GROMACS .gro file of C-alpha atoms in nm:
model
  489
    1UNK     CA    1   1.278  -1.020  -0.955
    2UNK     CA    2   1.531  -1.059  -1.236
    3UNK     CA    3   1.897  -0.986  -1.169
    4UNK     CA    4   1.893  -0.659  -1.363
    5UNK     CA    5   1.610  -0.522  -1.149
    6UNK     CA    6   1.775  -0.632  -0.826
    7UNK     CA    7   2.100  -0.460  -0.928
    8UNK     CA    8   1.907  -0.143  -1.010
    9UNK     CA    9   1.726  -0.148  -0.677
   10UNK     CA   10   2.050  -0.200  -0.488
   11UNK     CA   11   2.203   0.099  -0.666
   12UNK     CA   12   1.903   0.320  -0.591
   13UNK     CA   13   1.890   0.204  -0.230
   14UNK     CA   14   2.259   0.279  -0.184
   15UNK     CA   15   2.226   0.637  -0.307
   16UNK     CA   16   2.026   0.740   0.002
   17UNK     CA   17   1.846   1.018  -0.183
   18UNK     CA   18   1.475   1.093  -0.179
   19UNK     CA   19   1.467   1.063  -0.556
   20UNK     CA   20   1.581   0.701  -0.529
   21UNK     CA   21   1.277   0.616  -0.322
   22UNK     CA   22   1.051   0.750  -0.594
   23UNK     CA   23   1.236   0.555  -0.859
   24UNK     CA   24   1.217   0.242  -0.648
   25UNK     CA   25   0.842   0.276  -0.616
   26UNK     CA   26   0.809   0.316  -0.991
   27UNK     CA   27   1.007  -0.001  -1.043
   28UNK     CA   28   0.805  -0.179  -0.777
   29UNK     CA   29   0.474  -0.088  -0.937
   30UNK     CA   30   0.586  -0.174  -1.287
   31UNK     CA   31   0.743  -0.507  -1.207
   32UNK     CA   32   0.490  -0.677  -0.980
   33UNK     CA   33   0.503  -1.034  -1.099
   34UNK     CA   34   0.189  -1.218  -1.196
   35UNK     CA   35   0.087  -1.438  -0.902
   36UNK     CA   36   0.068  -1.814  -0.922
   37UNK     CA   37  -0.089  -2.046  -0.669
   38UNK     CA   38   0.126  -2.294  -0.481
   39UNK     CA   39  -0.025  -2.642  -0.464
   40UNK     CA   40  -0.193  -2.689  -0.128
   41UNK     CA   41  -0.009  -3.014  -0.065
   42UNK     CA   42   0.292  -3.152  -0.245
   43UNK     CA   43   0.548  -3.425  -0.212
   44UNK     CA   44   0.817  -3.160  -0.242
   45UNK     CA   45   0.693  -2.978   0.068
   46UNK     CA   46   0.661  -3.301   0.267
   47UNK     CA   47   1.018  -3.391   0.176
   48UNK     CA   48   1.145  -3.044   0.275
   49UNK     CA   49   0.956  -3.015   0.603
   50UNK     CA   50   0.930  -3.370   0.734
   51UNK     CA   51   0.642  -3.522   0.926
   52UNK     CA   52   0.751  -3.384   1.265
   53UNK     CA   53   0.724  -3.020   1.157
   54UNK     CA   54   0.401  -3.083   0.965
   55UNK     CA   55   0.250  -3.244   1.275
   56UNK     CA   56   0.378  -2.961   1.495
   57UNK     CA   57   0.209  -2.701   1.276
   58UNK     CA   58  -0.120  -2.891   1.275
   59UNK     CA   59  -0.107  -2.900   1.656
   60UNK     CA   60  -0.181  -2.525   1.662
   61UNK     CA   61  -0.540  -2.591   1.553
   62UNK     CA   62  -0.677  -2.545   1.906
   63UNK     CA   63  -0.490  -2.218   1.966
   64UNK     CA   64  -0.607  -2.091   1.628
   65UNK     CA   65  -0.964  -2.176   1.729
   66UNK     CA   66  -0.921  -1.995   2.062
   67UNK     CA   67  -0.811  -1.680   1.880
   68UNK     CA   68  -1.098  -1.704   1.632
   69UNK     CA   69  -1.357  -1.761   1.902
   70UNK     CA   70  -1.229  -1.461   2.098
   71UNK     CA   71  -1.241  -1.232   1.793
   72UNK     CA   72  -1.554  -1.362   1.621
   73UNK     CA   73  -1.772  -1.445   1.922
   74UNK     CA   74  -1.595  -1.318   2.232
   75UNK     CA   75  -1.488  -0.987   2.384
   76UNK     CA   76  -1.304  -0.869   2.074
   77UNK     CA   77  -1.603  -0.912   1.841
   78UNK     CA   78  -1.640  -0.596   1.626
   79UNK     CA   79  -1.370  -0.418   1.827
   80UNK     CA   80  -1.140  -0.376   1.527
   81UNK     CA   81  -1.422  -0.216   1.330
   82UNK     CA   82  -1.535   0.000   1.621
   83UNK     CA   83  -1.183   0.130   1.688
   84UNK     CA   84  -1.120   0.190   1.318
   85UNK     CA   85  -1.450   0.376   1.291
   86UNK     CA   86  -1.364   0.606   1.582
   87UNK     CA   87  -1.015   0.663   1.445
   88UNK     CA   88  -1.104   0.757   1.088
   89UNK     CA   89  -1.407   0.962   1.194
   90UNK     CA   90  -1.189   1.157   1.438
   91UNK     CA   91  -0.894   1.222   1.208
   92UNK     CA   92  -1.016   1.173   0.852
   93UNK     CA   93  -0.737   1.189   0.597
   94UNK     CA   94  -0.384   1.179   0.737
   95UNK     CA   95  -0.146   1.329   0.483
   96UNK     CA   96   0.229   1.282   0.517
   97UNK     CA   97   0.381   1.564   0.720
   98UNK     CA   98   0.049   1.698   0.851
   99UNK     CA   99  -0.031   1.774   1.214
  100UNK     CA  100  -0.337   1.550   1.178
  101UNK     CA  101  -0.108   1.255   1.103
  102UNK     CA  102   0.107   1.326   1.408
  103UNK     CA  103  -0.203   1.357   1.626
  104UNK     CA  104  -0.327   1.022   1.492
  105UNK     CA  105   0.007   0.861   1.583
  106UNK     CA  106  -0.027   0.994   1.938
  107UNK     CA  107  -0.381   0.854   1.948
  108UNK     CA  108  -0.264   0.506   1.848
  109UNK     CA  109   0.007   0.514   2.114
  110UNK     CA  110  -0.249   0.607   2.381
  111UNK     CA  111  -0.492   0.341   2.253
  112UNK     CA  112  -0.216   0.081   2.291
  113UNK     CA  113  -0.116   0.201   2.636
  114UNK     CA  114  -0.478   0.173   2.743
  115UNK     CA  115  -0.442  -0.200   2.669
  116UNK     CA  116  -0.149  -0.207   2.915
  117UNK     CA  117   0.095  -0.276   2.632
  118UNK     CA  118   0.375  -0.029   2.687
  119UNK     CA  119   0.670  -0.159   2.486
  120UNK     CA  120   0.629   0.122   2.232
  121UNK     CA  121   0.899   0.306   2.041
  122UNK     CA  122   0.869   0.584   1.785
  123UNK     CA  123   1.147   0.658   1.536
  124UNK     CA  124   1.163   1.004   1.383
  125UNK     CA  125   1.234   1.070   1.017
  126UNK     CA  126   1.193   1.347   0.762
  127UNK     CA  127   0.893   1.310   0.531
  128UNK     CA  128   0.752   1.505   0.235
  129UNK     CA  129   0.457   1.735   0.301
  130UNK     CA  130   0.269   1.819  -0.018
  131UNK     CA  131  -0.044   2.029   0.027
  132UNK     CA  132  -0.316   2.042  -0.238
  133UNK     CA  133  -0.467   2.388  -0.274
  134UNK     CA  134  -0.667   2.521  -0.571
  135UNK     CA  135  -0.737   2.273  -0.852
  136UNK     CA  136  -0.960   2.343  -1.150
  137UNK     CA  137  -0.972   2.224  -1.510
  138UNK     CA  138  -1.205   2.393  -1.755
  139UNK     CA  139  -1.274   2.270  -2.107
  140UNK     CA  140  -1.287   2.577  -2.332
  141UNK     CA  141  -1.333   2.401  -2.667
  142UNK     CA  142  -1.524   2.236  -2.826
  143UNK     CA  143  -1.766   2.326  -2.546
  144UNK     CA  144  -1.753   2.468  -2.197
  145UNK     CA  145  -1.729   2.210  -1.917
  146UNK     CA  146  -1.571   2.175  -1.574
  147UNK     CA  147  -1.350   1.864  -1.554
  148UNK     CA  148  -1.329   1.674  -1.223
  149UNK     CA  149  -0.963   1.666  -1.116
  150UNK     CA  150  -0.722   1.553  -0.845
  151UNK     CA  151  -0.360   1.664  -0.870
  152UNK     CA  152  -0.096   1.394  -0.837
  153UNK     CA  153   0.141   1.392  -0.542
  154UNK     CA  154   0.430   1.642  -0.558
  155UNK     CA  155   0.287   1.806  -0.869
  156UNK     CA  156   0.417   2.156  -0.925
  157UNK     CA  157   0.178   2.448  -0.951
  158UNK     CA  158   0.066   2.624  -1.265
  159UNK     CA  159   0.100   3.000  -1.304
  160UNK     CA  160  -0.191   3.183  -1.136
  161UNK     CA  161  -0.368   3.221  -1.471
  162UNK     CA  162  -0.322   2.851  -1.534
  163UNK     CA  163  -0.197   2.663  -1.839
  164UNK     CA  164  -0.413   2.681  -2.152
  165UNK     CA  165  -0.341   2.461  -2.451
  166UNK     CA  166  -0.467   2.201  -2.696
  167UNK     CA  167  -0.488   1.841  -2.579
  168UNK     CA  168  -0.324   1.543  -2.747
  169UNK     CA  169  -0.443   1.197  -2.642
  170UNK     CA  170  -0.244   0.872  -2.626
  171UNK     CA  171  -0.373   0.530  -2.526
  172UNK     CA  172  -0.027   0.389  -2.444
  173UNK     CA  173   0.336   0.483  -2.396
  174UNK     CA  174   0.412   0.300  -2.720
  175UNK     CA  175   0.176   0.527  -2.912
  176UNK     CA  176   0.327   0.830  -2.736
  177UNK     CA  177   0.683   0.722  -2.816
  178UNK     CA  178   0.596   0.695  -3.184
  179UNK     CA  179   0.452   1.048  -3.197
  180UNK     CA  180   0.678   1.321  -3.338
  181UNK     CA  181   0.795   1.585  -3.091
  182UNK     CA  182   0.611   1.859  -3.279
  183UNK     CA  183   0.279   1.684  -3.209
  184UNK     CA  184   0.344   1.708  -2.834
  185UNK     CA  185   0.549   2.023  -2.782
  186UNK     CA  186   0.349   2.297  -2.612
  187UNK     CA  187   0.045   2.071  -2.568
  188UNK     CA  188  -0.137   1.911  -2.276
  189UNK     CA  189  -0.087   1.534  -2.293
  190UNK     CA  190  -0.366   1.301  -2.180
  191UNK     CA  191  -0.269   0.938  -2.122
  192UNK     CA  192  -0.598   0.753  -2.162
  193UNK     CA  193  -0.478   0.398  -2.091
  194UNK     CA  194  -0.753   0.148  -2.011
  195UNK     CA  195  -0.712  -0.024  -1.673
  196UNK     CA  196  -0.575  -0.379  -1.692
  197UNK     CA  197  -0.407  -0.438  -1.356
  198UNK     CA  198  -0.288  -0.184  -1.105
  199UNK     CA  199   0.073  -0.292  -1.152
  200UNK     CA  200   0.057  -0.235  -1.526
  201UNK     CA  201  -0.159   0.073  -1.549
  202UNK     CA  202  -0.019   0.277  -1.257
  203UNK     CA  203   0.297   0.345  -1.457
  204UNK     CA  204   0.098   0.605  -1.654
  205UNK     CA  205   0.036   0.791  -1.329
  206UNK     CA  206   0.387   0.758  -1.188
  207UNK     CA  207   0.578   0.829  -1.511
  208UNK     CA  208   0.333   1.023  -1.728
  209UNK     CA  209   0.451   1.374  -1.639
  210UNK     CA  210   0.818   1.290  -1.689
  211UNK     CA  211   0.755   1.117  -2.020
  212UNK     CA  212   0.536   1.400  -2.152
  213UNK     CA  213   0.787   1.666  -2.044
  214UNK     CA  214   1.064   1.495  -2.241
  215UNK     CA  215   0.877   1.594  -2.560
  216UNK     CA  216   0.797   1.945  -2.444
  217UNK     CA  217   0.443   1.907  -2.310
  218UNK     CA  218   0.325   2.189  -2.083
  219UNK     CA  219   0.108   1.965  -1.860
  220UNK     CA  220   0.001   1.603  -1.835
  221UNK     CA  221  -0.323   1.433  -1.740
  222UNK     CA  222  -0.390   1.067  -1.673
  223UNK     CA  223  -0.705   0.860  -1.685
  224UNK     CA  224  -0.764   0.759  -1.320
  225UNK     CA  225  -0.614   0.420  -1.232
  226UNK     CA  226  -0.935   0.227  -1.172
  227UNK     CA  227  -1.163  -0.017  -1.356
  228UNK     CA  228  -1.481   0.159  -1.241
  229UNK     CA  229  -1.595   0.515  -1.188
  230UNK     CA  230  -1.892   0.730  -1.097
  231UNK     CA  231  -1.707   1.041  -1.216
  232UNK     CA  232  -1.455   1.005  -0.933
  233UNK     CA  233  -1.090   1.104  -0.991
  234UNK     CA  234  -0.819   0.895  -0.820
  235UNK     CA  235  -0.505   1.063  -0.690
  236UNK     CA  236  -0.166   0.902  -0.626
  237UNK     CA  237   0.205   0.963  -0.645
  238UNK     CA  238   0.399   1.060  -0.955
  239UNK     CA  239   0.772   1.108  -0.992
  240UNK     CA  240   0.967   1.366  -1.186
  241UNK     CA  241   1.283   1.261  -1.366
  242UNK     CA  242   1.614   1.438  -1.326
  243UNK     CA  243   1.715   1.678  -1.601
  244UNK     CA  244   1.356   1.698  -1.731
  245UNK     CA  245   1.137   2.005  -1.688
  246UNK     CA  246   0.872   1.956  -1.420
  247UNK     CA  247   0.519   2.009  -1.547
  248UNK     CA  248   0.186   2.012  -1.359
  249UNK     CA  249   0.011   1.676  -1.360
  250UNK     CA  250  -0.327   1.548  -1.247
  251UNK     CA  251  -0.578   1.264  -1.272
  252UNK     CA  252  -0.919   1.305  -1.433
  253UNK     CA  253  -1.216   1.068  -1.432
  254UNK     CA  254  -1.276   0.783  -1.674
  255UNK     CA  255  -1.583   0.965  -1.800
  256UNK     CA  256  -1.402   1.290  -1.877
  257UNK     CA  257  -1.100   1.109  -2.023
  258UNK     CA  258  -1.328   0.922  -2.262
  259UNK     CA  259  -1.521   1.238  -2.350
  260UNK     CA  260  -1.199   1.417  -2.445
  261UNK     CA  261  -1.086   1.107  -2.634
  262UNK     CA  262  -1.408   1.098  -2.836
  263UNK     CA  263  -1.374   1.463  -2.936
  264UNK     CA  264  -1.010   1.405  -3.025
  265UNK     CA  265  -1.083   1.097  -3.237
  266UNK     CA  266  -1.343   1.295  -3.430
  267UNK     CA  267  -1.078   1.552  -3.515
  268UNK     CA  268  -1.231   1.823  -3.296
  269UNK     CA  269  -0.992   2.061  -3.123
  270UNK     CA  270  -0.994   2.020  -2.743
  271UNK     CA  271  -0.862   2.314  -2.539
  272UNK     CA  272  -0.825   2.302  -2.162
  273UNK     CA  273  -0.729   2.554  -1.897
  274UNK     CA  274  -0.558   2.389  -1.598
  275UNK     CA  275  -0.517   2.580  -1.273
  276UNK     CA  276  -0.335   2.400  -0.992
  277UNK     CA  277  -0.175   2.540  -0.681
  278UNK     CA  278   0.010   2.343  -0.413
  279UNK     CA  279   0.297   2.370  -0.168
  280UNK     CA  280   0.578   2.132  -0.084
  281UNK     CA  281   0.814   2.112   0.214
  282UNK     CA  282   0.974   1.861   0.450
  283UNK     CA  283   0.842   1.777   0.797
  284UNK     CA  284   0.926   1.538   1.080
  285UNK     CA  285   0.713   1.229   1.134
  286UNK     CA  286   0.746   0.893   1.309
  287UNK     CA  287   0.729   0.519   1.255
  288UNK     CA  288   0.560   0.350   1.550
  289UNK     CA  289   0.684   0.013   1.684
  290UNK     CA  290   0.485  -0.194   1.934
  291UNK     CA  291   0.638  -0.514   2.074
  292UNK     CA  292   0.491  -0.814   2.247
  293UNK     CA  293   0.818  -0.964   2.362
  294UNK     CA  294   0.893  -1.328   2.290
  295UNK     CA  295   0.956  -1.573   2.573
  296UNK     CA  296   1.254  -1.760   2.428
  297UNK     CA  297   1.403  -1.555   2.143
  298UNK     CA  298   1.285  -1.195   2.200
  299UNK     CA  299   1.548  -1.062   1.960
  300UNK     CA  300   1.380  -1.244   1.671
  301UNK     CA  301   1.088  -1.061   1.515
  302UNK     CA  302   0.764  -1.150   1.341
  303UNK     CA  303   0.641  -0.816   1.210
  304UNK     CA  304   0.281  -0.725   1.128
  305UNK     CA  305   0.230  -0.385   0.971
  306UNK     CA  306   0.019  -0.128   0.791
  307UNK     CA  307   0.068   0.241   0.711
  308UNK     CA  308  -0.094   0.510   0.921
  309UNK     CA  309  -0.078   0.795   0.669
  310UNK     CA  310  -0.328   0.831   0.387
  311UNK     CA  311  -0.402   1.053   0.092
  312UNK     CA  312  -0.580   1.382   0.152
  313UNK     CA  313  -0.912   1.260   0.010
  314UNK     CA  314  -1.163   1.033   0.181
  315UNK     CA  315  -1.098   0.900   0.531
  316UNK     CA  316  -0.821   0.653   0.458
  317UNK     CA  317  -1.043   0.380   0.603
  318UNK     CA  318  -0.951   0.116   0.345
  319UNK     CA  319  -0.607   0.251   0.252
  320UNK     CA  320  -0.478   0.178   0.502
  321UNK     CA  321  -0.687   0.213   0.816
  322UNK     CA  322  -0.797  -0.150   0.803
  323UNK     CA  323  -0.441  -0.276   0.763
  324UNK     CA  324  -0.327  -0.047   1.044
  325UNK     CA  325  -0.590  -0.180   1.285
  326UNK     CA  326  -0.558  -0.552   1.215
  327UNK     CA  327  -0.185  -0.509   1.281
  328UNK     CA  328  -0.253  -0.308   1.598
  329UNK     CA  329  -0.493  -0.579   1.716
  330UNK     CA  330  -0.252  -0.871   1.682
  331UNK     CA  331  -0.027  -0.805   1.983
  332UNK     CA  332  -0.326  -0.673   2.181
  333UNK     CA  333  -0.524  -0.995   2.134
  334UNK     CA  334  -0.226  -1.216   2.213
  335UNK     CA  335  -0.160  -1.020   2.533
  336UNK     CA  336  -0.526  -1.041   2.637
  337UNK     CA  337  -0.524  -1.419   2.580
  338UNK     CA  338  -0.187  -1.457   2.753
  339UNK     CA  339  -0.046  -1.614   2.437
  340UNK     CA  340   0.325  -1.532   2.448
  341UNK     CA  341   0.509  -1.679   2.149
  342UNK     CA  342   0.876  -1.770   2.152
  343UNK     CA  343   0.967  -1.479   1.924
  344UNK     CA  344   0.862  -1.115   1.952
  345UNK     CA  345   0.554  -1.002   1.762
  346UNK     CA  346   0.616  -0.645   1.650
  347UNK     CA  347   0.345  -0.422   1.503
  348UNK     CA  348   0.474  -0.136   1.290
  349UNK     CA  349   0.269   0.161   1.176
  350UNK     CA  350   0.460   0.295   0.877
  351UNK     CA  351   0.451   0.667   0.810
  352UNK     CA  352   0.456   0.843   0.472
  353UNK     CA  353   0.388   0.537   0.258
  354UNK     CA  354   0.178   0.721   0.004
  355UNK     CA  355   0.449   0.962  -0.106
  356UNK     CA  356   0.714   0.697  -0.163
  357UNK     CA  357   0.756   0.427   0.109
  358UNK     CA  358   0.948   0.686   0.313
  359UNK     CA  359   0.886   0.534   0.657
  360UNK     CA  360   0.970   0.180   0.551
  361UNK     CA  361   1.286   0.293   0.376
  362UNK     CA  362   1.398   0.480   0.689
  363UNK     CA  363   1.326   0.174   0.905
  364UNK     CA  364   1.520  -0.054   0.670
  365UNK     CA  365   1.818   0.182   0.678
  366UNK     CA  366   1.811   0.232   1.056
  367UNK     CA  367   1.781  -0.142   1.126
  368UNK     CA  368   1.991  -0.278   0.840
  369UNK     CA  369   2.235  -0.444   1.081
  370UNK     CA  370   1.947  -0.621   1.254
  371UNK     CA  371   1.759  -0.750   0.949
  372UNK     CA  372   1.891  -1.102   1.016
  373UNK     CA  373   1.662  -1.104   1.321
  374UNK     CA  374   1.347  -1.049   1.115
  375UNK     CA  375   1.206  -1.399   1.102
  376UNK     CA  376   0.904  -1.297   0.892
  377UNK     CA  377   0.740  -0.968   0.792
  378UNK     CA  378   0.375  -0.912   0.701
  379UNK     CA  379   0.182  -0.615   0.567
  380UNK     CA  380  -0.184  -0.544   0.499
  381UNK     CA  381  -0.223  -0.262   0.245
  382UNK     CA  382  -0.469  -0.381  -0.020
  383UNK     CA  383  -0.789  -0.396   0.178
  384UNK     CA  384  -0.920  -0.596   0.471
  385UNK     CA  385  -1.206  -0.774   0.300
  386UNK     CA  386  -1.270  -1.148   0.345
  387UNK     CA  387  -0.927  -1.311   0.392
  388UNK     CA  388  -0.820  -1.566   0.132
  389UNK     CA  389  -0.462  -1.639   0.246
  390UNK     CA  390  -0.124  -1.476   0.193
  391UNK     CA  391   0.080  -1.344  -0.100
  392UNK     CA  392   0.436  -1.437  -0.019
  393UNK     CA  393   0.798  -1.399  -0.121
  394UNK     CA  394   1.054  -1.647   0.008
  395UNK     CA  395   1.240  -1.969  -0.055
  396UNK     CA  396   1.066  -2.291  -0.149
  397UNK     CA  397   1.107  -2.424   0.205
  398UNK     CA  398   0.971  -2.100   0.352
  399UNK     CA  399   0.669  -2.116   0.122
  400UNK     CA  400   0.608  -2.476   0.224
  401UNK     CA  401   0.602  -2.380   0.593
  402UNK     CA  402   0.358  -2.096   0.534
  403UNK     CA  403   0.142  -2.316   0.308
  404UNK     CA  404   0.124  -2.573   0.586
  405UNK     CA  405   0.020  -2.304   0.835
  406UNK     CA  406  -0.247  -2.181   0.596
  407UNK     CA  407  -0.407  -2.526   0.590
  408UNK     CA  408  -0.535  -2.441   0.939
  409UNK     CA  409  -0.757  -2.176   0.780
  410UNK     CA  410  -0.937  -2.388   0.520
  411UNK     CA  411  -1.261  -2.356   0.718
  412UNK     CA  412  -1.280  -1.984   0.634
  413UNK     CA  413  -1.148  -2.029   0.279
  414UNK     CA  414  -0.818  -1.856   0.367
  415UNK     CA  415  -0.568  -2.129   0.278
  416UNK     CA  416  -0.440  -1.989  -0.053
  417UNK     CA  417  -0.070  -1.913  -0.087
  418UNK     CA  418   0.017  -1.685  -0.378
  419UNK     CA  419   0.378  -1.658  -0.492
  420UNK     CA  420   0.507  -1.310  -0.577
  421UNK     CA  421   0.841  -1.132  -0.582
  422UNK     CA  422   0.686  -0.814  -0.439
  423UNK     CA  423   0.435  -0.870  -0.159
  424UNK     CA  424   0.292  -0.551  -0.019
  425UNK     CA  425   0.428  -0.201  -0.067
  426UNK     CA  426   0.627  -0.090   0.237
  427UNK     CA  427   0.772  -0.432   0.314
  428UNK     CA  428   0.918  -0.467  -0.035
  429UNK     CA  429   1.218  -0.256   0.068
  430UNK     CA  430   1.291  -0.523   0.332
  431UNK     CA  431   1.185  -0.833   0.141
  432UNK     CA  432   1.412  -0.745  -0.151
  433UNK     CA  433   1.704  -0.789   0.092
  434UNK     CA  434   1.612  -1.156   0.132
  435UNK     CA  435   1.377  -1.139   0.431
  436UNK     CA  436   1.074  -1.369   0.383
  437UNK     CA  437   0.745  -1.182   0.392
  438UNK     CA  438   0.382  -1.174   0.291
  439UNK     CA  439   0.084  -0.947   0.240
  440UNK     CA  440  -0.280  -1.018   0.313
  441UNK     CA  441  -0.449  -1.188   0.018
  442UNK     CA  442  -0.816  -1.094   0.043
  443UNK     CA  443  -1.133  -1.069  -0.165
  444UNK     CA  444  -1.056  -0.715  -0.278
  445UNK     CA  445  -1.199  -0.723  -0.629
  446UNK     CA  446  -1.352  -0.377  -0.574
  447UNK     CA  447  -1.056  -0.226  -0.388
  448UNK     CA  448  -0.945  -0.010  -0.680
  449UNK     CA  449  -1.296   0.129  -0.722
  450UNK     CA  450  -1.235   0.340  -0.407
  451UNK     CA  451  -0.855   0.355  -0.394
  452UNK     CA  452  -0.715   0.711  -0.351
  453UNK     CA  453  -1.058   0.875  -0.382
  454UNK     CA  454  -1.314   1.057  -0.171
  455UNK     CA  455  -1.493   0.720  -0.160
  456UNK     CA  456  -1.237   0.562   0.076
  457UNK     CA  457  -1.459   0.588   0.383
  458UNK     CA  458  -1.599   0.357   0.649
  459UNK     CA  459  -1.879   0.266   0.409
  460UNK     CA  460  -1.646   0.025   0.228
  461UNK     CA  461  -1.559  -0.164   0.547
  462UNK     CA  462  -1.752  -0.465   0.679
  463UNK     CA  463  -1.740  -0.556   1.052
  464UNK     CA  464  -1.760  -0.932   0.999
  465UNK     CA  465  -1.491  -0.938   0.731
  466UNK     CA  466  -1.269  -0.713   0.940
  467UNK     CA  467  -1.307  -0.955   1.233
  468UNK     CA  468  -1.206  -1.244   1.006
  469UNK     CA  469  -0.898  -1.053   0.893
  470UNK     CA  470  -0.809  -0.967   1.252
  471UNK     CA  471  -0.839  -1.327   1.369
  472UNK     CA  472  -0.651  -1.461   1.067
  473UNK     CA  473  -0.371  -1.202   1.095
  474UNK     CA  474  -0.328  -1.261   1.467
  475UNK     CA  475  -0.330  -1.641   1.447
  476UNK     CA  476  -0.086  -1.654   1.154
  477UNK     CA  477   0.152  -1.415   1.331
  478UNK     CA  478   0.136  -1.617   1.653
  479UNK     CA  479   0.203  -1.952   1.487
  480UNK     CA  480   0.499  -1.819   1.285
  481UNK     CA  481   0.637  -1.656   1.600
  482UNK     CA  482   0.597  -1.970   1.811
  483UNK     CA  483   0.689  -2.271   1.597
  484UNK     CA  484   1.019  -2.444   1.670
  485UNK     CA  485   1.190  -2.343   1.344
  486UNK     CA  486   1.278  -2.008   1.196
  487UNK     CA  487   1.141  -1.927   0.851
  488UNK     CA  488   1.439  -2.013   0.628
  489UNK     CA  489   1.595  -1.770   0.381
   0.00000   0.00000   0.00000
């Protein structure tokens, strides 16, 4: 991150207000740096690490193989998939603040206790609870048509009769900024930005309503943030700005966005009626912490994590049930194999990620005086498809250590180290304080086809790939937690 962004984040973090979390997420999404691959071997890394440490890391090959054999061929084969399947089928979507989410947290605690792992702590916090109710968009002109829609998180409601107005279409914020206020005032704004990357395009979802309201729009719509669609709208969070009128906002499908755009480009008047009803309040939820205590330095932590909440569509199998369960499995597998590393392996199930990294922000605040004990933090929140390595933030020496560890996984094509300032979502609030961390880098080319839609179900998960992720996640966590050196900052 550049110094200006870091200063901004520090200011927002210090304010302690819910609004700051939303702003932080906007900044996080917008500023994800383009990844670049670290050379697999380099003279620089050899000079930084030395032969003794390189040889020590390579000596974990047999333990890594033991973990893989246990997960891929032994008693744990398909267990991650089976447990995930039972979980998402039982609970379905797990919206922040819902009773279903709290019941799912209790279920995960019991599932862990059944494995005779009882070092479990929950930490309460206040979370947003936004409930989607009626949602309907009807095209009135130039022809009658129902428009598929999903309201965006925290959207306000329309009046009972809805909002009816002409539509104006913009392909970019630049085009919108150049439009005179009178072209926007009193209209429904559609941002029809073509998907490039999630980091770039999601800003239209997160900021669209606030930007449109600044010029007097009565509602805003966004082309769903996805490269592919079968008429499926994608929901997600959006954030209202202070001192700007809040307007209803929703996502529509690629197909409907392009249809409206074609009418608009031909000079035909497009009139929509938008009816949206929702409620918003604050509820109590919990982060869940599960520890496999270290044998030598139990106060030092290697954290594996995923978020347990999901959007209210689909089953939340991919986002983030898979990440939740590979992180649950890591301490379970190590306990079963009697592999006790020197440092503590802590699994965290973040709550309320989808509505603004609420759980992670609360954890960072509660444990801010202990962050020096976080040796390394990991998160899986972009799919659990075939593992390819890690996306990591940290010093050059830290990256060299992780790159050396990843060499042990060349046989499954998971030795890639990708450099990024912002790995993961939840863990960014901790990594930006200087803690080294990484997210799972996996073959998730189709992840955003299903992201935040009704299509996020068990059908997108693969048992063999989930086993590979589980074995990889567990082995990496163990090696980092057991090697003789801390990951440097």
